mmCIF file of C-alpha atoms in Angstrom:
data_model
loop_
_atom_site.group_PDB
_atom_site.id
_atom_site.type_symbol
_atom_site.label_atom_id
_atom_site.label_comp_id
_atom_site.label_asym_id
_atom_site.label_seq_id
_atom_site.Cartn_x
_atom_site.Cartn_y
_atom_site.Cartn_z
ATOM 1 C CA MET A 1 18.994 -19.977 -33.298
ATOM 2 C CA PRO A 2 16.134 -17.515 -32.566
ATOM 3 C CA PRO A 3 17.056 -13.929 -33.495
ATOM 4 C CA ALA A 4 16.569 -12.683 -29.901
ATOM 5 C CA ALA A 5 19.623 -14.660 -28.763
ATOM 6 C CA ALA A 6 21.926 -12.975 -31.284
ATOM 7 C CA GLU A 7 22.453 -9.893 -29.108
ATOM 8 C CA PRO A 8 24.548 -10.214 -25.929
ATOM 9 C CA LEU A 9 22.493 -10.965 -22.810
ATOM 10 C CA THR A 10 22.828 -7.778 -20.731
ATOM 11 C CA PRO A 11 20.943 -7.040 -17.464
ATOM 12 C CA ASP A 12 19.139 -4.278 -19.367
ATOM 13 C CA ARG A 13 17.874 -6.639 -22.051
ATOM 14 C CA ILE A 14 16.693 -9.077 -19.359
ATOM 15 C CA LEU A 15 14.808 -6.303 -17.560
ATOM 16 C CA GLU A 16 13.261 -5.002 -20.778
ATOM 17 C CA THR A 17 12.022 -8.517 -21.565
ATOM 18 C CA THR A 18 10.864 -9.075 -17.971
ATOM 19 C CA GLU A 19 8.651 -6.018 -18.289
ATOM 20 C CA GLU A 20 7.205 -7.425 -21.532
ATOM 21 C CA VAL A 21 6.585 -10.817 -19.912
ATOM 22 C CA LEU A 22 4.963 -9.219 -16.869
ATOM 23 C CA ARG A 23 2.699 -7.184 -19.135
ATOM 24 C CA ARG A 24 1.738 -10.299 -21.112
ATOM 25 C CA PHE A 25 1.266 -12.870 -18.312
ATOM 26 C CA GLY A 26 0.481 -10.598 -15.347
ATOM 27 C CA PRO A 27 2.496 -10.368 -12.124
ATOM 28 C CA THR A 28 1.047 -13.553 -10.602
ATOM 29 C CA LYS A 29 1.832 -15.914 -13.479
ATOM 30 C CA ALA A 30 5.076 -14.556 -14.979
ATOM 31 C CA THR A 31 8.082 -16.796 -14.247
ATOM 32 C CA VAL A 32 11.834 -16.675 -14.864
ATOM 33 C CA VAL A 33 11.355 -19.510 -17.383
ATOM 34 C CA ASP A 34 8.939 -17.275 -19.343
ATOM 35 C CA VAL A 35 11.564 -14.512 -19.394
ATOM 36 C CA ALA A 36 14.300 -16.932 -20.534
ATOM 37 C CA ARG A 37 12.044 -18.343 -23.255
ATOM 38 C CA ALA A 38 11.193 -14.858 -24.548
ATOM 39 C CA LEU A 39 14.925 -14.097 -24.713
ATOM 40 C CA GLY A 40 15.746 -17.426 -26.381
ATOM 41 C CA VAL A 41 18.190 -18.391 -23.586
ATOM 42 C CA SER A 42 18.237 -20.923 -20.741
ATOM 43 C CA HIS A 43 16.843 -19.856 -17.370
ATOM 44 C CA GLY A 44 20.350 -20.473 -15.988
ATOM 45 C CA SER A 45 21.592 -17.576 -18.138
ATOM 46 C CA VAL A 46 18.998 -15.288 -16.552
ATOM 47 C CA TYR A 47 19.913 -16.492 -13.045
ATOM 48 C CA ARG A 48 23.561 -15.623 -13.728
ATOM 49 C CA HIS A 49 22.473 -11.953 -13.771
ATOM 50 C CA PHE A 50 19.624 -12.116 -11.234
ATOM 51 C CA PRO A 51 20.049 -14.788 -8.551
ATOM 52 C CA SER A 52 16.302 -15.269 -7.920
ATOM 53 C CA LYS A 53 12.844 -14.444 -9.228
ATOM 54 C CA ALA A 54 12.502 -11.982 -6.333
ATOM 55 C CA ALA A 55 15.767 -10.235 -7.317
ATOM 56 C CA LEU A 56 14.557 -9.946 -10.911
ATOM 57 C CA ARG A 57 11.208 -8.478 -9.849
ATOM 58 C CA GLU A 58 12.959 -6.043 -7.538
ATOM 59 C CA ALA A 59 15.359 -4.947 -10.289
ATOM 60 C CA VAL A 60 12.535 -4.365 -12.785
ATOM 61 C CA THR A 61 10.636 -2.304 -10.173
ATOM 62 C CA ASP A 62 13.741 -0.268 -9.443
ATOM 63 C CA ARG A 63 14.284 0.380 -13.147
ATOM 64 C CA TRP A 64 10.691 1.567 -13.581
ATOM 65 C CA LEU A 65 10.925 3.952 -10.634
ATOM 66 C CA ALA A 66 14.397 5.184 -11.607
ATOM 67 C CA LYS A 67 13.127 6.606 -14.919
ATOM 68 C CA SER A 68 11.174 9.413 -13.226
ATOM 69 C CA VAL A 69 14.002 10.114 -10.767
ATOM 70 C CA VAL A 70 16.388 10.798 -13.697
ATOM 71 C CA MET A 71 13.879 13.115 -15.393
ATOM 72 C CA LEU A 72 13.157 15.014 -12.147
ATOM 73 C CA GLU A 73 16.883 15.300 -11.421
ATOM 74 C CA GLN A 74 17.239 17.433 -14.555
ATOM 75 C CA ILE A 75 14.724 19.923 -13.138
ATOM 76 C CA THR A 76 16.327 19.787 -9.687
ATOM 77 C CA SER A 77 19.861 20.485 -10.836
ATOM 78 C CA ALA A 78 19.082 22.880 -13.709
ATOM 79 C CA PRO A 79 21.460 25.857 -13.435
ATOM 80 C CA ALA A 80 18.755 28.445 -14.291
ATOM 81 C CA GLY A 81 15.323 28.993 -12.752
ATOM 82 C CA SER A 82 14.109 30.300 -9.391
ATOM 83 C CA ALA A 83 13.375 27.807 -6.601
ATOM 84 C CA PRO A 84 9.585 28.461 -6.585
ATOM 85 C CA SER A 85 9.342 27.905 -10.340
ATOM 86 C CA LYS A 86 11.528 24.783 -10.115
ATOM 87 C CA LEU A 87 9.273 23.488 -7.346
ATOM 88 C CA GLU A 88 6.233 24.010 -9.519
ATOM 89 C CA ALA A 89 7.899 22.417 -12.557
ATOM 90 C CA TRP A 90 9.066 19.455 -10.465
ATOM 91 C CA LEU A 91 5.597 18.758 -9.015
ATOM 92 C CA GLU A 92 4.010 19.145 -12.446
ATOM 93 C CA ALA A 93 6.535 16.805 -14.076
ATOM 94 C CA LEU A 94 5.992 14.158 -11.384
ATOM 95 C CA PHE A 95 2.210 14.327 -11.772
ATOM 96 C CA GLU A 96 2.467 14.213 -15.574
ATOM 97 C CA ALA A 97 4.846 11.233 -15.488
ATOM 98 C CA LYS A 98 2.529 9.310 -13.154
ATOM 99 C CA ARG A 99 -0.576 10.135 -15.171
ATOM 100 C CA HIS A 100 1.124 9.009 -18.369
ATOM 101 C CA LYS A 101 2.266 5.755 -16.808
ATOM 102 C CA ALA A 102 -1.253 5.085 -15.500
ATOM 103 C CA GLY A 103 -3.093 6.228 -18.628
ATOM 104 C CA ASP A 104 -0.956 5.008 -21.525
ATOM 105 C CA ASP A 105 -0.554 1.448 -20.325
ATOM 106 C CA PRO A 106 -3.024 0.693 -17.499
ATOM 107 C CA GLU A 107 -2.180 -3.036 -17.444
ATOM 108 C CA LEU A 108 1.511 -2.402 -16.962
ATOM 109 C CA PHE A 109 0.680 0.206 -14.304
ATOM 110 C CA ALA A 110 -1.488 -2.326 -12.444
ATOM 111 C CA THR A 111 1.344 -4.842 -12.713
ATOM 112 C CA TYR A 112 3.781 -2.392 -11.183
ATOM 113 C CA THR A 113 1.308 -1.585 -8.409
ATOM 114 C CA VAL A 114 1.557 -5.256 -7.415
ATOM 115 C CA LEU A 115 5.356 -5.147 -7.652
ATOM 116 C CA LEU A 116 5.527 -1.957 -5.553
ATOM 117 C CA ALA A 117 3.620 -3.668 -2.742
ATOM 118 C CA GLU A 118 6.135 -6.553 -2.890
ATOM 119 C CA ASN A 119 9.242 -4.364 -2.901
ATOM 120 C CA SER A 120 8.603 -1.860 -0.137
ATOM 121 C CA GLY A 121 12.353 -1.364 0.448
ATOM 122 C CA THR A 122 12.870 -0.307 -3.178
ATOM 123 C CA VAL A 123 9.864 2.036 -2.981
ATOM 124 C CA GLU A 124 11.121 3.555 0.283
ATOM 125 C CA GLN A 125 14.501 4.215 -1.351
ATOM 126 C CA HIS A 126 12.773 5.816 -4.347
ATOM 127 C CA LEU A 127 10.657 8.104 -2.150
ATOM 128 C CA THR A 128 13.781 9.127 -0.226
ATOM 129 C CA GLU A 129 15.446 10.128 -3.504
ATOM 130 C CA LEU A 130 12.440 12.195 -4.578
ATOM 131 C CA ILE A 131 12.144 13.962 -1.207
ATOM 132 C CA ASP A 132 15.881 14.629 -1.329
ATOM 133 C CA GLN A 133 15.451 16.370 -4.696
ATOM 134 C CA LEU A 134 12.682 18.535 -3.197
ATOM 135 C CA ALA A 135 14.976 19.357 -0.269
ATOM 136 C CA ARG A 136 17.689 20.516 -2.675
ATOM 137 C CA ILE A 137 15.251 22.831 -4.486
ATOM 138 C CA ILE A 138 13.982 24.234 -1.167
ATOM 139 C CA ALA A 139 17.569 24.692 0.083
ATOM 140 C CA GLN A 140 18.341 26.670 -3.078
ATOM 141 C CA GLY A 141 15.330 28.900 -2.333
ATOM 142 C CA VAL A 142 16.334 29.394 1.291
ATOM 143 C CA ALA A 143 19.865 30.303 0.160
ATOM 144 C CA ASP A 144 18.682 32.915 -2.376
ATOM 145 C CA GLY A 145 15.938 34.252 -0.077
ATOM 146 C CA SER A 146 12.942 33.228 -2.213
ATOM 147 C CA LEU A 147 11.741 30.491 0.167
ATOM 148 C CA ALA A 148 11.595 30.113 3.943
ATOM 149 C CA ALA A 149 11.942 26.819 5.849
ATOM 150 C CA ALA A 150 13.303 26.326 9.365
ATOM 151 C CA ASP A 151 13.826 22.597 8.720
ATOM 152 C CA VAL A 152 14.497 21.936 5.018
ATOM 153 C CA PRO A 153 14.177 18.112 5.051
ATOM 154 C CA ALA A 154 10.889 18.364 7.015
ATOM 155 C CA ALA A 155 9.578 20.985 4.586
ATOM 156 C CA ALA A 156 10.482 18.742 1.638
ATOM 157 C CA ARG A 157 8.658 15.833 3.236
ATOM 158 C CA ALA A 158 5.628 18.080 3.902
ATOM 159 C CA VAL A 159 5.506 19.191 0.243
ATOM 160 C CA PHE A 160 5.669 15.566 -0.850
ATOM 161 C CA ASP A 161 2.949 14.488 1.613
ATOM 162 C CA ALA A 162 0.681 17.433 0.759
ATOM 163 C CA THR A 163 0.780 16.539 -2.948
ATOM 164 C CA GLY A 164 0.293 12.778 -2.415
ATOM 165 C CA ARG A 165 -3.077 12.766 -4.157
ATOM 166 C CA PHE A 166 -1.199 13.559 -7.370
ATOM 167 C CA HIS A 167 1.572 10.974 -7.189
ATOM 168 C CA ASP A 168 0.524 8.144 -4.866
ATOM 169 C CA PRO A 169 -0.627 5.271 -7.162
ATOM 170 C CA GLN A 170 -3.482 4.587 -4.686
ATOM 171 C CA TYR A 171 -5.166 7.625 -6.277
ATOM 172 C CA ALA A 172 -4.528 6.644 -9.911
ATOM 173 C CA ALA A 173 -8.267 6.218 -10.605
ATOM 174 C CA GLU A 174 -8.820 9.913 -9.801
ATOM 175 C CA TRP A 175 -6.076 11.212 -12.124
ATOM 176 C CA PHE A 176 -8.441 11.266 -15.070
ATOM 177 C CA SER A 177 -11.330 13.113 -13.433
ATOM 178 C CA PRO A 178 -12.288 16.338 -15.263
ATOM 179 C CA THR A 179 -11.393 18.493 -12.220
ATOM 180 C CA ILE A 180 -8.057 16.901 -11.331
ATOM 181 C CA VAL A 181 -5.800 19.448 -13.060
ATOM 182 C CA ALA A 182 -7.558 22.360 -11.307
ATOM 183 C CA GLU A 183 -7.229 20.476 -7.993
ATOM 184 C CA PHE A 184 -3.552 19.832 -8.651
ATOM 185 C CA GLU A 185 -2.928 23.487 -9.444
ATOM 186 C CA ALA A 186 -4.771 24.647 -6.305
ATOM 187 C CA VAL A 187 -2.754 22.354 -4.016
ATOM 188 C CA THR A 188 0.535 23.223 -5.731
ATOM 189 C CA ALA A 189 -0.135 26.964 -5.471
ATOM 190 C CA LEU A 190 -1.102 26.608 -1.787
ATOM 191 C CA VAL A 191 2.028 24.622 -0.950
ATOM 192 C CA ILE A 192 4.409 26.940 -2.822
ATOM 193 C CA ARG A 193 2.767 29.976 -1.211
ATOM 194 C CA GLY A 194 3.272 28.277 2.167
ATOM 195 C CA LEU A 195 7.022 28.107 1.500
ATOM 196 C CA ARG A 196 7.556 31.624 0.149
ATOM 197 C CA ALA A 197 9.842 33.840 2.203
ATOM 198 C CA MET B 27 -40.391 -11.822 25.498
ATOM 199 C CA PRO B 28 -36.634 -11.084 25.321
ATOM 200 C CA PRO B 29 -35.645 -7.910 27.202
ATOM 201 C CA ALA B 30 -34.305 -6.235 24.047
ATOM 202 C CA ALA B 31 -37.839 -6.042 22.604
ATOM 203 C CA ALA B 32 -39.168 -4.123 25.633
ATOM 204 C CA GLU B 33 -37.861 -0.764 24.292
ATOM 205 C CA PRO B 34 -39.598 0.814 21.278
ATOM 206 C CA LEU B 35 -37.987 -0.065 17.947
ATOM 207 C CA THR B 36 -36.517 3.258 16.757
ATOM 208 C CA PRO B 37 -34.307 3.745 13.655
ATOM 209 C CA ASP B 38 -31.504 4.663 16.063
ATOM 210 C CA ARG B 39 -31.779 1.384 17.985
ATOM 211 C CA ILE B 40 -31.780 -0.541 14.712
ATOM 212 C CA LEU B 41 -28.635 1.269 13.537
ATOM 213 C CA GLU B 42 -26.885 0.767 16.887
ATOM 214 C CA THR B 43 -27.617 -2.956 16.677
ATOM 215 C CA THR B 44 -26.644 -3.105 12.983
ATOM 216 C CA GLU B 45 -23.224 -1.756 13.911
ATOM 217 C CA GLU B 46 -22.890 -4.445 16.597
ATOM 218 C CA VAL B 47 -23.939 -7.163 14.155
ATOM 219 C CA LEU B 48 -21.527 -5.880 11.493
ATOM 220 C CA ARG B 49 -18.728 -5.899 14.043
ATOM 221 C CA ARG B 50 -19.574 -9.449 15.115
ATOM 222 C CA PHE B 51 -20.256 -11.120 11.741
ATOM 223 C CA GLY B 52 -18.238 -8.897 9.413
ATOM 224 C CA PRO B 53 -19.612 -6.888 6.468
ATOM 225 C CA THR B 54 -19.836 -9.882 4.116
ATOM 226 C CA LYS B 55 -21.885 -12.165 6.351
ATOM 227 C CA ALA B 56 -24.147 -9.804 8.344
ATOM 228 C CA THR B 57 -27.805 -9.993 7.251
ATOM 229 C CA VAL B 58 -31.020 -8.167 8.141
ATOM 230 C CA VAL B 59 -32.203 -11.385 9.839
ATOM 231 C CA ASP B 60 -29.143 -11.217 12.133
ATOM 232 C CA VAL B 61 -30.039 -7.636 13.039
ATOM 233 C CA ALA B 62 -33.695 -8.561 13.719
ATOM 234 C CA ARG B 63 -32.631 -11.547 15.833
ATOM 235 C CA ALA B 64 -30.259 -9.383 17.913
ATOM 236 C CA LEU B 65 -33.133 -6.939 18.508
ATOM 237 C CA GLY B 66 -35.633 -9.717 19.337
ATOM 238 C CA VAL B 67 -37.994 -8.591 16.538
ATOM 239 C CA SER B 68 -39.088 -9.985 13.174
ATOM 240 C CA HIS B 69 -37.100 -8.945 10.097
ATOM 241 C CA GLY B 70 -40.341 -7.367 8.825
ATOM 242 C CA SER B 71 -40.122 -4.864 11.706
ATOM 243 C CA VAL B 72 -36.642 -3.859 10.570
ATOM 244 C CA TYR B 73 -37.778 -3.540 6.950
ATOM 245 C CA ARG B 74 -40.564 -1.155 8.059
ATOM 246 C CA HIS B 75 -37.796 1.345 8.942
ATOM 247 C CA PHE B 76 -35.216 0.411 6.281
ATOM 248 C CA PRO B 77 -36.709 -0.950 3.053
ATOM 249 C CA SER B 78 -33.672 -3.067 2.069
ATOM 250 C CA LYS B 79 -30.378 -4.411 3.320
ATOM 251 C CA ALA B 80 -28.643 -1.816 1.127
ATOM 252 C CA ALA B 81 -30.669 1.012 2.713
ATOM 253 C CA LEU B 82 -29.744 -0.239 6.187
ATOM 254 C CA ARG B 83 -26.056 -0.432 5.299
ATOM 255 C CA GLU B 84 -26.168 3.035 3.795
ATOM 256 C CA ALA B 85 -27.891 4.473 6.885
ATOM 257 C CA VAL B 86 -25.341 2.941 9.252
ATOM 258 C CA THR B 87 -22.491 4.337 7.132
ATOM 259 C CA ASP B 88 -24.107 7.763 7.138
ATOM 260 C CA ARG B 89 -24.523 7.652 10.926
ATOM 261 C CA TRP B 90 -20.867 6.724 11.400
ATOM 262 C CA LEU B 91 -19.657 9.561 9.167
ATOM 263 C CA ALA B 92 -22.108 12.078 10.655
ATOM 264 C CA LYS B 93 -20.516 11.798 14.130
ATOM 265 C CA SER B 94 -17.330 13.578 13.079
ATOM 266 C CA VAL B 95 -19.252 16.196 11.067
ATOM 267 C CA VAL B 96 -21.155 17.213 14.227
ATOM 268 C CA MET B 97 -17.968 17.471 16.282
ATOM 269 C CA LEU B 98 -16.177 19.491 13.569
ATOM 270 C CA GLU B 99 -19.203 21.768 13.181
ATOM 271 C CA GLN B 100 -18.662 22.948 16.777
ATOM 272 C CA ILE B 101 -15.149 24.100 15.852
ATOM 273 C CA THR B 102 -16.370 25.658 12.590
ATOM 274 C CA SER B 103 -19.158 27.716 14.119
ATOM 275 C CA ALA B 104 -17.478 28.606 17.442
ATOM 276 C CA PRO B 105 -18.025 32.330 18.064
ATOM 277 C CA ALA B 106 -14.469 32.918 19.375
ATOM 278 C CA GLY B 107 -11.110 32.056 17.787
ATOM 279 C CA SER B 108 -9.188 33.357 14.777
ATOM 280 C CA ALA B 109 -9.625 31.617 11.422
ATOM 281 C CA PRO B 110 -6.025 30.287 11.310
ATOM 282 C CA SER B 111 -6.341 28.759 14.785
ATOM 283 C CA LYS B 112 -9.770 27.298 13.930
ATOM 284 C CA LEU B 113 -8.281 25.804 10.788
ATOM 285 C CA GLU B 114 -5.524 24.182 12.813
ATOM 286 C CA ALA B 115 -7.976 22.916 15.452
ATOM 287 C CA TRP B 116 -10.324 21.566 12.775
ATOM 288 C CA LEU B 117 -7.565 19.630 10.964
ATOM 289 C CA GLU B 118 -6.227 18.299 14.267
ATOM 290 C CA ALA B 119 -9.703 17.208 15.431
ATOM 291 C CA LEU B 120 -10.361 15.399 12.142
ATOM 292 C CA PHE B 121 -7.025 13.567 12.306
ATOM 293 C CA GLU B 122 -7.560 12.648 15.968
ATOM 294 C CA ALA B 123 -11.094 11.383 15.297
ATOM 295 C CA LYS B 124 -9.896 9.219 12.414
ATOM 296 C CA ARG B 125 -6.936 7.861 14.356
ATOM 297 C CA HIS B 126 -9.190 6.955 17.280
ATOM 298 C CA LYS B 127 -11.687 5.210 15.037
ATOM 299 C CA ALA B 128 -8.888 3.240 13.365
ATOM 300 C CA GLY B 129 -6.940 2.501 16.549
ATOM 301 C CA ASP B 130 -9.602 1.814 19.179
ATOM 302 C CA ASP B 131 -11.641 -0.625 17.153
ATOM 303 C CA PRO B 132 -9.685 -1.789 14.071
ATOM 304 C CA GLU B 133 -12.272 -4.447 13.158
ATOM 305 C CA LEU B 134 -15.116 -1.959 13.071
ATOM 306 C CA PHE B 135 -12.913 0.446 11.106
ATOM 307 C CA ALA B 136 -12.164 -2.287 8.546
ATOM 308 C CA THR B 137 -15.901 -3.019 8.362
ATOM 309 C CA TYR B 138 -16.678 0.605 7.647
ATOM 310 C CA THR B 139 -13.935 0.737 5.019
ATOM 311 C CA VAL B 140 -15.914 -1.948 3.142
ATOM 312 C CA LEU B 141 -19.165 -0.015 3.644
ATOM 313 C CA LEU B 142 -17.558 3.238 2.431
ATOM 314 C CA ALA B 143 -16.565 1.556 -0.835
ATOM 315 C CA GLU B 144 -20.187 0.385 -1.247
ATOM 316 C CA ASN B 145 -21.792 3.751 -0.507
ATOM 317 C CA SER B 146 -19.808 6.204 -2.578
ATOM 318 C CA GLY B 147 -22.743 8.631 -2.760
ATOM 319 C CA THR B 148 -22.925 8.857 1.033
ATOM 320 C CA VAL B 149 -19.160 9.355 1.229
ATOM 321 C CA GLU B 150 -19.249 12.050 -1.452
ATOM 322 C CA GLN B 151 -21.964 13.891 0.506
ATOM 323 C CA HIS B 152 -19.884 13.599 3.702
ATOM 324 C CA LEU B 153 -16.763 14.991 2.003
ATOM 325 C CA THR B 154 -18.821 17.881 0.613
ATOM 326 C CA GLU B 155 -19.986 18.733 4.142
ATOM 327 C CA LEU B 156 -16.445 18.672 5.492
ATOM 328 C CA ILE B 157 -15.075 20.831 2.673
ATOM 329 C CA ASP B 158 -17.979 23.235 3.200
ATOM 330 C CA GLN B 159 -16.983 23.635 6.861
ATOM 331 C CA LEU B 160 -13.406 24.405 5.770
ATOM 332 C CA ALA B 161 -14.768 26.962 3.295
ATOM 333 C CA ARG B 162 -16.704 28.697 6.082
ATOM 334 C CA ILE B 163 -13.570 28.945 8.253
ATOM 335 C CA ILE B 164 -11.544 30.300 5.316
ATOM 336 C CA ALA B 165 -14.328 32.788 4.458
ATOM 337 C CA GLN B 166 -14.241 34.024 8.073
ATOM 338 C CA GLY B 167 -10.470 34.563 7.720
ATOM 339 C CA VAL B 168 -10.842 36.369 4.394
ATOM 340 C CA ALA B 169 -13.511 38.608 5.951
ATOM 341 C CA ASP B 170 -11.353 39.560 8.966
ATOM 342 C CA GLY B 171 -8.169 39.862 6.892
ATOM 343 C CA SER B 172 -6.228 36.994 8.518
ATOM 344 C CA LEU B 173 -6.406 34.708 5.457
ATOM 345 C CA ALA B 174 -6.202 35.263 1.690
ATOM 346 C CA ALA B 175 -8.002 33.177 -0.927
ATOM 347 C CA ALA B 176 -9.166 34.312 -4.372
ATOM 348 C CA ASP B 177 -11.534 31.325 -4.643
ATOM 349 C CA VAL B 178 -12.702 30.183 -1.199
ATOM 350 C CA PRO B 179 -14.327 26.845 -2.205
ATOM 351 C CA ALA B 180 -11.241 25.917 -4.261
ATOM 352 C CA ALA B 181 -8.961 26.835 -1.338
ATOM 353 C CA ALA B 182 -11.070 24.681 1.010
ATOM 354 C CA ARG B 183 -10.826 21.756 -1.378
ATOM 355 C CA ALA B 184 -7.045 22.290 -1.661
ATOM 356 C CA VAL B 185 -6.643 22.246 2.140
ATOM 357 C CA PHE B 186 -8.660 19.031 2.294
ATOM 358 C CA ASP B 187 -6.668 17.398 -0.527
ATOM 359 C CA ALA B 188 -3.309 18.506 0.870
ATOM 360 C CA THR B 189 -4.075 16.883 4.240
ATOM 361 C CA GLY B 190 -5.504 13.657 2.758
ATOM 362 C CA ARG B 191 -2.702 11.543 4.202
ATOM 363 C CA PHE B 192 -4.153 12.320 7.634
ATOM 364 C CA HIS B 193 -7.822 11.583 7.000
ATOM 365 C CA ASP B 194 -8.170 9.301 3.979
ATOM 366 C CA PRO B 195 -8.756 5.770 5.411
ATOM 367 C CA GLN B 196 -6.470 4.401 2.664
ATOM 368 C CA TYR B 197 -3.603 5.687 4.829
ATOM 369 C CA ALA B 198 -4.890 4.279 8.144
ATOM 370 C CA ALA B 199 -1.933 1.899 8.452
ATOM 371 C CA GLU B 200 0.453 4.879 8.560
ATOM 372 C CA TRP B 201 -1.432 6.758 11.305
ATOM 373 C CA PHE B 202 0.448 4.889 14.019
ATOM 374 C CA SER B 203 3.975 5.392 12.701
ATOM 375 C CA PRO B 204 6.280 7.138 15.209
ATOM 376 C CA THR B 205 6.783 10.122 12.875
ATOM 377 C CA ILE B 206 3.166 10.696 11.840
ATOM 378 C CA VAL B 207 2.378 13.516 14.294
ATOM 379 C CA ALA B 208 5.452 15.487 13.213
ATOM 380 C CA GLU B 209 4.465 14.912 9.571
ATOM 381 C CA PHE B 210 0.907 16.045 10.273
ATOM 382 C CA GLU B 211 2.144 19.197 11.985
ATOM 383 C CA ALA B 212 4.521 20.015 9.125
ATOM 384 C CA VAL B 213 1.795 19.687 6.481
ATOM 385 C CA THR B 214 -0.744 21.628 8.575
ATOM 386 C CA ALA B 215 1.729 24.454 9.211
ATOM 387 C CA LEU B 216 2.630 24.591 5.495
ATOM 388 C CA VAL B 217 -1.009 24.720 4.404
ATOM 389 C CA ILE B 218 -2.037 27.370 6.945
ATOM 390 C CA ARG B 219 1.006 29.460 6.031
ATOM 391 C CA GLY B 220 -0.039 29.159 2.406
ATOM 392 C CA LEU B 221 -3.417 30.710 3.257
ATOM 393 C CA ARG B 222 -2.222 33.563 5.465
ATOM 394 C CA ALA B 223 -2.953 37.056 4.185
#
């Protein structure tokens, strides 16, 4: 019995292995059979957790996106910190997370770019969660008088849109230009100044 | 003699016809011979004005981009109008121009998207001109005390980057969503507020 099959087959282990298989074979060629083989199980065992190849690809995309949501939630719901400084920290953390994903493992990033295009519903849900975090930070600022926004959800959306160059994967190639950090800081400062009370 | 050849062969007529030929044959198939044939001249006559197919494609791209620069220059150098209202008018005019180009003639827009990718130097030059116009509006506002910016060129670049969703052709598909105008207005208001003295 191959050692991989010794551990119980959890959804998490399947997703971890799916990511590995996608990295190795690329998003066009990777199959459920490849995932099952890498786990040392039958493809039926994988299908018991994920009813289709599409469901598996969607779940792995969701898992990838969820990682940054969890990290940004810690900034959003931190008990200390003013709203403007949280806003800055949040935007910086998002940009850093994206840059790391794109820079540390460009092949996996390219793979996920393909998966994102396939799973627009999952992406939409992810963006809604991020904009909702921004709205909570802005609402905190409005409540304590540090920020001003007549329509908090619209302001959150505007902050997200205005900083798109620093989180939309379409721009990934520009994230390693020598001027990008200065450009990020200029946009962030402009946007936060635009929200100050 | 075909009627088209009756007029003198100016660079402008060649570029006008090149655009037509690109629209008809698409950017992959269109050749200098097609352009010459449409003009009723030999391809040598075209080459006397544009030394290569690449030069012709670059010139037609430049001409297409230059149209909006001229229109935005009128807003930039208008003698009347406060800097904040010029800024708003400039951003609105750019968005409107882009939306019209993308919406009125989607095939030509797609053709130019291919040409833009080919002529990154021309695009870079175009973006520099646009950001320079923004810098002149912001400098006017700093001079009359309506706007505040420690580094005017950096502020101009930040305004341009923050509004990218509404002028970068990568986002063209989103320019016809039912919420796009509200989103544009929210970002524009945020950015202008961020620059106010």
